[in-house]
C-alpha cells in the first residue's frame, strides 16, 4: 500500500516537472516578428520578451507604456525598434514607471536610463482598432535586468 502511494507521488512529480519544463520551452520560442504580424495566434499565451520600456508622454491615444524589442542588443535603435504595447494599467505585481528607459513625447525619444529587462506575461489579442495596437502584453513579472 505504501509502495503504491510512493510510486503515485513519484509519477505525479515527474508529470509536474515535465509540464513545467515544457511551459518554459514554449515561452522562449516566440519570434517578435511573428508575434507582431500574427498576434491572434498568440492570444492567451504566456511568453517572455526582452527589451527596453518606453513611456509615451505625448500621446493622447494608445498605450502609455510600450516594450521596444529587438533581436540584437548591439544594433539597437530606439527609432526603428519594434514596439509592443503593455496593458494600459500597471500590473498589480510591480510599478511600470520603475523600469522606464526612454520617454517619447510624440516627436523624439529621450533616454532616461538604458535598462534592458525580460518580462514574463500574457498576450491579449483585442482585434483591429483605429487608435491603438490590435494586441497588448500584460506583464506579470520582471524576470531579470540584462
Coordinates of N, CA and C in Angstrom, one line a residue:
X1 N 0.8 -1.2 0.0 CA 0.0 0.0 0.0 C 0.9 1.3 0.0
X2 N 1.9 1.3 0.9 CA 2.8 2.5 0.9 C 3.6 2.6 -0.3
X3 N 4.0 1.5 -0.9 CA 4.7 1.5 -2.2 C 3.9 2.1 -3.3
X4 N 2.6 1.8 -3.4 CA 1.8 2.3 -4.4 C 1.6 3.9 -4.2
X5 N 1.5 4.3 -3.0 CA 1.4 5.7 -2.6 C 2.7 6.4 -3.1
X6 N 3.8 5.9 -2.7 CA 5.1 6.5 -3.1 C 5.3 6.5 -4.6
X7 N 4.9 5.4 -5.2 CA 5.0 5.4 -6.7 C 4.1 6.4 -7.3
X8 N 2.9 6.6 -6.8 CA 2.0 7.6 -7.3 C 2.5 9.0 -7.1
X9 N 3.2 9.3 -6.0 CA 3.8 10.6 -5.8 C 4.9 10.8 -6.7
X10 N 5.7 9.8 -7.0 CA 6.9 10.0 -7.9 C 6.3 10.3 -9.3
X11 N 5.3 9.5 -9.7 CA 4.8 9.7 -11.1 C 4.2 11.1 -11.2
X12 N 3.5 11.6 -10.2 CA 2.9 12.9 -10.2 C 4.0 14.0 -10.3
X13 N 5.1 13.8 -9.5 CA 6.2 14.7 -9.5 C 6.8 14.8 -10.9
X14 N 7.0 13.6 -11.6 CA 7.6 13.6 -12.9 C 6.7 14.3 -13.9
X15 N 5.4 14.1 -13.8 CA 4.5 14.8 -14.7 C 4.5 16.3 -14.5
X16 N 4.5 16.7 -13.2 CA 4.5 18.1 -12.9 C 5.8 18.8 -13.4
X17 N 6.9 18.1 -13.2 CA 8.2 18.7 -13.6 C 8.3 18.8 -15.2
X18 N 7.8 17.7 -15.8 CA 7.9 17.7 -17.3 C 7.0 18.8 -17.9
X19 N 5.8 19.0 -17.2 CA 4.9 20.1 -17.7 C 5.5 21.5 -17.5
X20 N 6.2 21.7 -16.4 CA 6.9 23.0 -16.2 C 8.0 23.2 -17.2
X21 N 8.8 22.2 -17.5 CA 9.8 22.3 -18.5 C 9.2 22.6 -19.8
X22 N 8.2 22.0 -20.2 CA 7.5 22.2 -21.5 C 7.0 23.6 -21.6
X23 N 6.4 24.1 -20.5 CA 5.9 25.5 -20.4 C 7.0 26.5 -20.6
X24 N 8.2 26.3 -20.0 CA 9.3 27.2 -20.1 C 9.9 27.1 -21.5
X25 N 9.9 26.0 -22.2 CA 10.4 25.9 -23.5 C 9.4 26.7 -24.5
X26 N 8.1 26.6 -24.3 CA 7.2 27.3 -25.1 C 7.3 28.8 -25.0
X27 N 7.6 29.3 -23.8 CA 7.7 30.7 -23.6 C 8.9 31.3 -24.3
X28 N 10.0 30.5 -24.5 CA 11.2 31.1 -25.2 C 11.1 31.0 -26.7
X29 N 10.1 30.3 -27.3 CA 10.0 30.1 -28.7 C 9.2 31.1 -29.5
X30 N 9.2 32.3 -29.0 CA 8.4 33.4 -29.7 C 9.3 34.3 -30.5
X31 N 8.9 34.4 -31.8 CA 9.6 35.3 -32.7 C 8.8 36.6 -32.6
X32 N 9.6 37.7 -32.4 CA 9.0 39.0 -32.2 C 8.2 39.4 -33.5
X33 N 8.9 39.1 -34.7 CA 8.3 39.5 -36.0 C 7.0 38.7 -36.2
X34 N 7.0 37.4 -35.8 CA 5.7 36.6 -36.0 C 4.7 37.1 -35.0
X35 N 5.1 37.5 -33.8 CA 4.1 38.0 -32.8 C 3.4 39.3 -33.3
X36 N 4.2 40.2 -33.9 CA 3.7 41.4 -34.3 C 2.8 41.2 -35.6
X37 N 3.2 40.4 -36.5 CA 2.5 40.1 -37.7 C 1.3 39.2 -37.6
X38 N 1.3 38.4 -36.5 CA 0.2 37.4 -36.3 C -0.2 37.3 -34.8
X39 N -0.6 38.4 -34.2 CA -0.8 38.3 -32.8 C -2.0 37.4 -32.3
X40 N -3.0 37.2 -33.2 CA -4.1 36.4 -32.8 C -3.7 35.0 -32.5
X41 N -2.6 34.5 -33.1 CA -2.2 33.1 -32.8 C -1.5 33.0 -31.5
X42 N -1.2 34.1 -30.8 CA -0.6 34.1 -29.5 C -1.5 34.5 -28.4
X43 N -2.8 34.7 -28.7 CA -3.8 35.2 -27.8 C -3.8 34.2 -26.6
X44 N -3.6 34.7 -25.4 CA -3.7 33.9 -24.2 C -2.4 33.2 -23.8
X45 N -1.4 33.3 -24.7 CA -0.1 32.6 -24.5 C 0.7 33.3 -23.4
X46 N 1.4 32.6 -22.6 CA 2.4 33.2 -21.7 C 3.7 33.1 -22.4
X47 N 4.3 34.3 -22.5 CA 5.6 34.3 -23.2 C 6.6 35.2 -22.4
X48 N 7.8 35.2 -22.9 CA 8.9 36.1 -22.3 C 9.4 37.0 -23.4
X49 N 9.5 38.3 -23.1 CA 10.0 39.2 -24.1 C 11.1 40.1 -23.4
X50 N 12.1 40.4 -24.1 CA 13.2 41.3 -23.6 C 13.2 42.6 -24.4
X51 N 13.5 43.7 -23.7 CA 13.6 45.0 -24.4 C 13.7 46.1 -23.4
X52 N 13.5 47.3 -23.9 CA 13.5 48.5 -23.0 C 12.1 49.1 -23.0
X53 N 11.8 49.6 -21.9 CA 10.4 50.2 -21.7 C 10.4 51.7 -22.1
X54 N 9.4 52.0 -22.9 CA 9.2 53.4 -23.4 C 7.9 53.9 -22.8
X55 N 8.0 55.1 -22.2 CA 6.8 55.7 -21.7 C 6.3 56.8 -22.6
X56 N 5.1 56.7 -23.2 CA 4.6 57.7 -24.1 C 4.0 58.9 -23.3
X57 N 4.7 60.0 -23.3 CA 4.2 61.1 -22.6 C 3.4 62.1 -23.4
X58 N 3.4 62.0 -24.7 CA 2.8 62.9 -25.6 C 1.6 62.4 -26.4
X59 N 1.3 61.1 -26.2 CA 0.2 60.5 -27.0 C -1.1 60.7 -26.3
X60 N -2.1 61.1 -27.0 CA -3.5 61.1 -26.5 C -4.2 59.8 -26.5
X61 N -3.8 59.0 -27.5 CA -4.4 57.7 -27.7 C -3.3 56.6 -27.5
X62 N -3.7 55.4 -27.3 CA -2.8 54.3 -27.3 C -2.2 54.1 -25.9
X63 N -1.3 53.1 -25.8 CA -0.7 52.7 -24.6 C 0.2 53.7 -24.0
X64 N 0.2 53.8 -22.7 CA 1.2 54.7 -22.0 C 2.6 54.1 -22.0
X65 N 2.6 52.8 -21.9 CA 3.9 52.1 -21.9 C 4.0 51.1 -23.0
X66 N 5.2 51.0 -23.6 CA 5.5 50.1 -24.7 C 6.8 49.4 -24.4
X67 N 7.0 48.2 -24.9 CA 8.2 47.5 -24.8 C 8.9 47.5 -26.2
X68 N 10.0 48.2 -26.3 CA 10.8 48.3 -27.6 C 11.6 47.0 -27.6
X69 N 11.3 46.1 -28.5 CA 12.0 44.8 -28.5 C 13.0 44.8 -29.7
X70 N 14.0 43.9 -29.5 CA 15.0 43.8 -30.6 C 15.6 42.4 -30.5
X71 N 16.1 42.0 -31.7 CA 16.7 40.7 -31.8 C 18.2 40.7 -31.3
X72 N 18.8 41.9 -31.6 CA 20.3 42.0 -31.3 C 20.5 43.3 -30.5
X73 N 20.9 43.2 -29.3 CA 21.0 44.4 -28.4 C 22.2 45.3 -28.9
X74 N 23.1 44.8 -29.6 CA 24.3 45.5 -30.1 C 23.9 46.5 -31.2
X75 N 22.9 46.2 -31.9 CA 22.5 47.1 -33.0 C 21.1 47.7 -32.7
X76 N 20.8 48.0 -31.5 CA 19.5 48.6 -31.1 C 19.4 50.0 -31.5
X77 N 18.3 50.4 -32.1 CA 18.0 51.8 -32.4 C 16.5 52.0 -32.0
X78 N 16.3 52.9 -31.0 CA 15.0 53.1 -30.5 C 14.0 53.6 -31.5
X79 N 14.5 54.3 -32.5 CA 13.6 54.9 -33.5 C 13.0 53.8 -34.4
X80 N 13.8 52.7 -34.7 CA 13.4 51.7 -35.6 C 13.0 50.4 -34.9
X81 N 13.0 50.4 -33.6 CA 12.7 49.1 -32.8 C 11.2 48.8 -33.0
X82 N 10.9 47.5 -33.0 CA 9.5 47.1 -33.0 C 9.0 47.3 -31.5
X83 N 7.8 47.8 -31.4 CA 7.2 48.1 -30.1 C 5.9 47.4 -29.9
X84 N 5.8 46.9 -28.6 CA 4.7 46.1 -28.2 C 4.0 46.8 -27.1
X85 N 2.7 47.0 -27.2 CA 2.0 47.8 -26.1 C 1.9 46.9 -24.9
X86 N 2.1 47.6 -23.7 CA 1.8 47.0 -22.4 C 0.3 47.2 -22.1
X87 N -0.2 46.4 -21.2 CA -1.6 46.7 -20.8 C -1.7 48.1 -20.2
X88 N -2.8 48.8 -20.4 CA -3.0 50.2 -20.1 C -2.6 50.5 -18.6
X89 N -3.1 49.7 -17.7 CA -2.8 49.9 -16.3 C -1.6 49.2 -15.9
X90 N -0.9 49.7 -14.8 CA 0.2 49.0 -14.3 C -0.3 47.7 -13.7
X91 N 0.6 46.7 -13.8 CA 0.3 45.4 -13.2 C 0.2 45.6 -11.6
X92 N -0.6 44.7 -11.0 CA -0.6 44.7 -9.6 C 0.7 44.2 -9.0
X93 N 1.5 43.6 -9.8 CA 2.8 43.0 -9.3 C 3.9 44.0 -9.2
X94 N 3.9 45.0 -10.0 CA 5.0 46.0 -10.0 C 4.6 47.3 -10.6
X95 N 5.4 48.3 -10.4 CA 5.1 49.6 -10.9 C 5.9 49.8 -12.2
X96 N 5.3 49.9 -13.3 CA 5.9 50.0 -14.6 C 6.8 51.2 -14.7
X97 N 6.5 52.3 -14.0 CA 7.4 53.5 -14.1 C 8.8 53.3 -13.6
X98 N 9.0 52.2 -12.8 CA 10.3 52.0 -12.2 C 11.3 51.4 -13.2
X99 N 10.8 50.9 -14.4 CA 11.6 50.2 -15.4 C 11.7 51.0 -16.7
X100 N 11.3 52.3 -16.7 CA 11.3 53.1 -17.9 C 12.7 53.4 -18.3
X101 N 13.1 53.2 -19.6 CA 14.4 53.5 -20.2 C 14.3 54.8 -21.0
X102 N 13.2 55.0 -21.7 CA 13.0 56.1 -22.6 C 11.6 56.8 -22.4
X103 N 11.6 58.1 -22.7 CA 10.3 58.7 -22.8 C 10.1 59.2 -24.2
X104 N 8.8 59.2 -24.7 CA 8.5 59.6 -26.0 C 7.5 60.7 -26.0
X105 N 7.7 61.9 -26.5 CA 6.8 63.0 -26.4 C 5.9 63.2 -27.7
X106 N 6.0 62.2 -28.6 CA 5.2 62.3 -29.8 C 6.1 62.6 -31.0
X107 N 7.3 63.2 -30.7 CA 8.3 63.5 -31.8 C 9.7 62.9 -31.5
X108 N 10.1 63.0 -30.3 CA 11.5 62.5 -30.0 C 11.5 61.5 -28.8
X109 N 12.5 60.7 -28.9 CA 12.8 59.8 -27.7 C 13.9 60.4 -26.9
X110 N 13.7 60.4 -25.6 CA 14.7 60.9 -24.6 C 15.1 59.7 -23.7
X111 N 16.4 59.5 -23.7 CA 16.9 58.4 -22.9 C 16.9 58.8 -21.4
X112 N 16.3 58.0 -20.6 CA 16.2 58.3 -19.2 C 17.4 57.5 -18.5
X113 N 17.3 56.2 -18.7 CA 18.4 55.3 -18.2 C 18.2 54.0 -19.0
X114 N 19.2 53.6 -19.8 CA 19.1 52.4 -20.6 C 19.2 51.2 -19.8
X115 N 18.1 50.5 -19.7 CA 18.0 49.2 -18.9 C 17.2 48.2 -19.8
X116 N 17.8 47.1 -20.0 CA 17.1 46.0 -20.7 C 16.5 45.1 -19.7
X117 N 15.2 44.8 -19.9 CA 14.6 43.8 -18.9 C 13.9 42.7 -19.7
X118 N 13.8 41.6 -19.1 CA 13.0 40.5 -19.6 C 11.7 40.3 -18.8
X119 N 10.6 40.4 -19.5 CA 9.3 40.3 -18.8 C 8.6 38.9 -19.2
X120 N 7.9 38.4 -18.2 CA 7.1 37.2 -18.4 C 5.6 37.7 -18.3
X121 N 4.8 37.4 -19.3 CA 3.4 37.8 -19.3 C 2.6 37.1 -20.4
X122 N 1.4 37.7 -20.5 CA 0.4 37.1 -21.4 C 0.0 38.0 -22.6
X123 N -0.1 37.5 -23.8 CA -0.5 38.2 -24.9 C -2.0 38.2 -25.0
X124 N -2.6 39.4 -25.2 CA -4.1 39.5 -25.3 C -4.4 40.2 -26.7
X125 N -5.1 39.4 -27.5 CA -5.5 40.0 -28.9 C -6.9 40.6 -28.7
X126 N -7.0 41.8 -29.1 CA -8.3 42.5 -29.0 C -8.9 42.8 -30.3
X127 N -8.3 42.5 -31.4 CA -8.8 42.8 -32.7 C -8.4 44.2 -33.2
X128 N -8.7 44.4 -34.5 CA -8.2 45.7 -35.1 C -9.0 46.9 -34.5
X129 N -8.2 47.9 -34.1 CA -8.7 49.1 -33.6 C -8.0 50.3 -34.4
X130 N -8.6 51.4 -34.4 CA -8.1 52.6 -35.1 C -6.9 53.2 -34.4
X131 N -7.0 53.5 -33.1 CA -6.1 54.3 -32.4 C -5.1 53.6 -31.5
X132 N -5.0 52.2 -31.7 CA -4.1 51.5 -30.8 C -3.7 50.2 -31.5
X133 N -2.9 49.5 -30.8 CA -2.4 48.2 -31.3 C -3.6 47.1 -31.2
X134 N -3.5 46.1 -32.0 CA -4.5 45.1 -32.0 C -4.3 44.1 -30.9
X135 N -3.2 44.2 -30.2 CA -3.0 43.3 -29.1 C -2.1 44.0 -28.0
X136 N -2.1 43.5 -26.8 CA -1.2 44.1 -25.8 C -0.6 43.0 -25.0
X137 N 0.5 43.3 -24.3 CA 1.3 42.4 -23.5 C 1.0 42.7 -22.0
X138 N 0.4 41.8 -21.3 CA 0.2 42.0 -19.9 C 1.4 41.4 -19.1
X139 N 2.3 42.2 -18.7 CA 3.5 41.7 -17.9 C 3.1 41.3 -16.5
X140 N 3.5 40.1 -16.2 CA 3.2 39.6 -14.8 C 4.4 39.6 -13.9
X141 N 5.6 39.6 -14.5 CA 6.8 39.6 -13.7 C 8.0 40.1 -14.5
X142 N 8.9 40.8 -13.8 CA 10.2 41.1 -14.4 C 11.1 40.0 -14.1
X143 N 11.6 39.3 -15.1 CA 12.5 38.2 -14.9 C 13.9 38.6 -14.5
X144 N 14.5 39.5 -15.2 CA 15.8 40.0 -14.9 C 16.1 41.3 -15.6
X145 N 17.2 41.9 -15.2 CA 17.8 43.1 -15.8 C 19.1 42.7 -16.4
X146 N 19.1 42.7 -17.8 CA 20.3 42.3 -18.5 C 21.4 43.3 -18.5

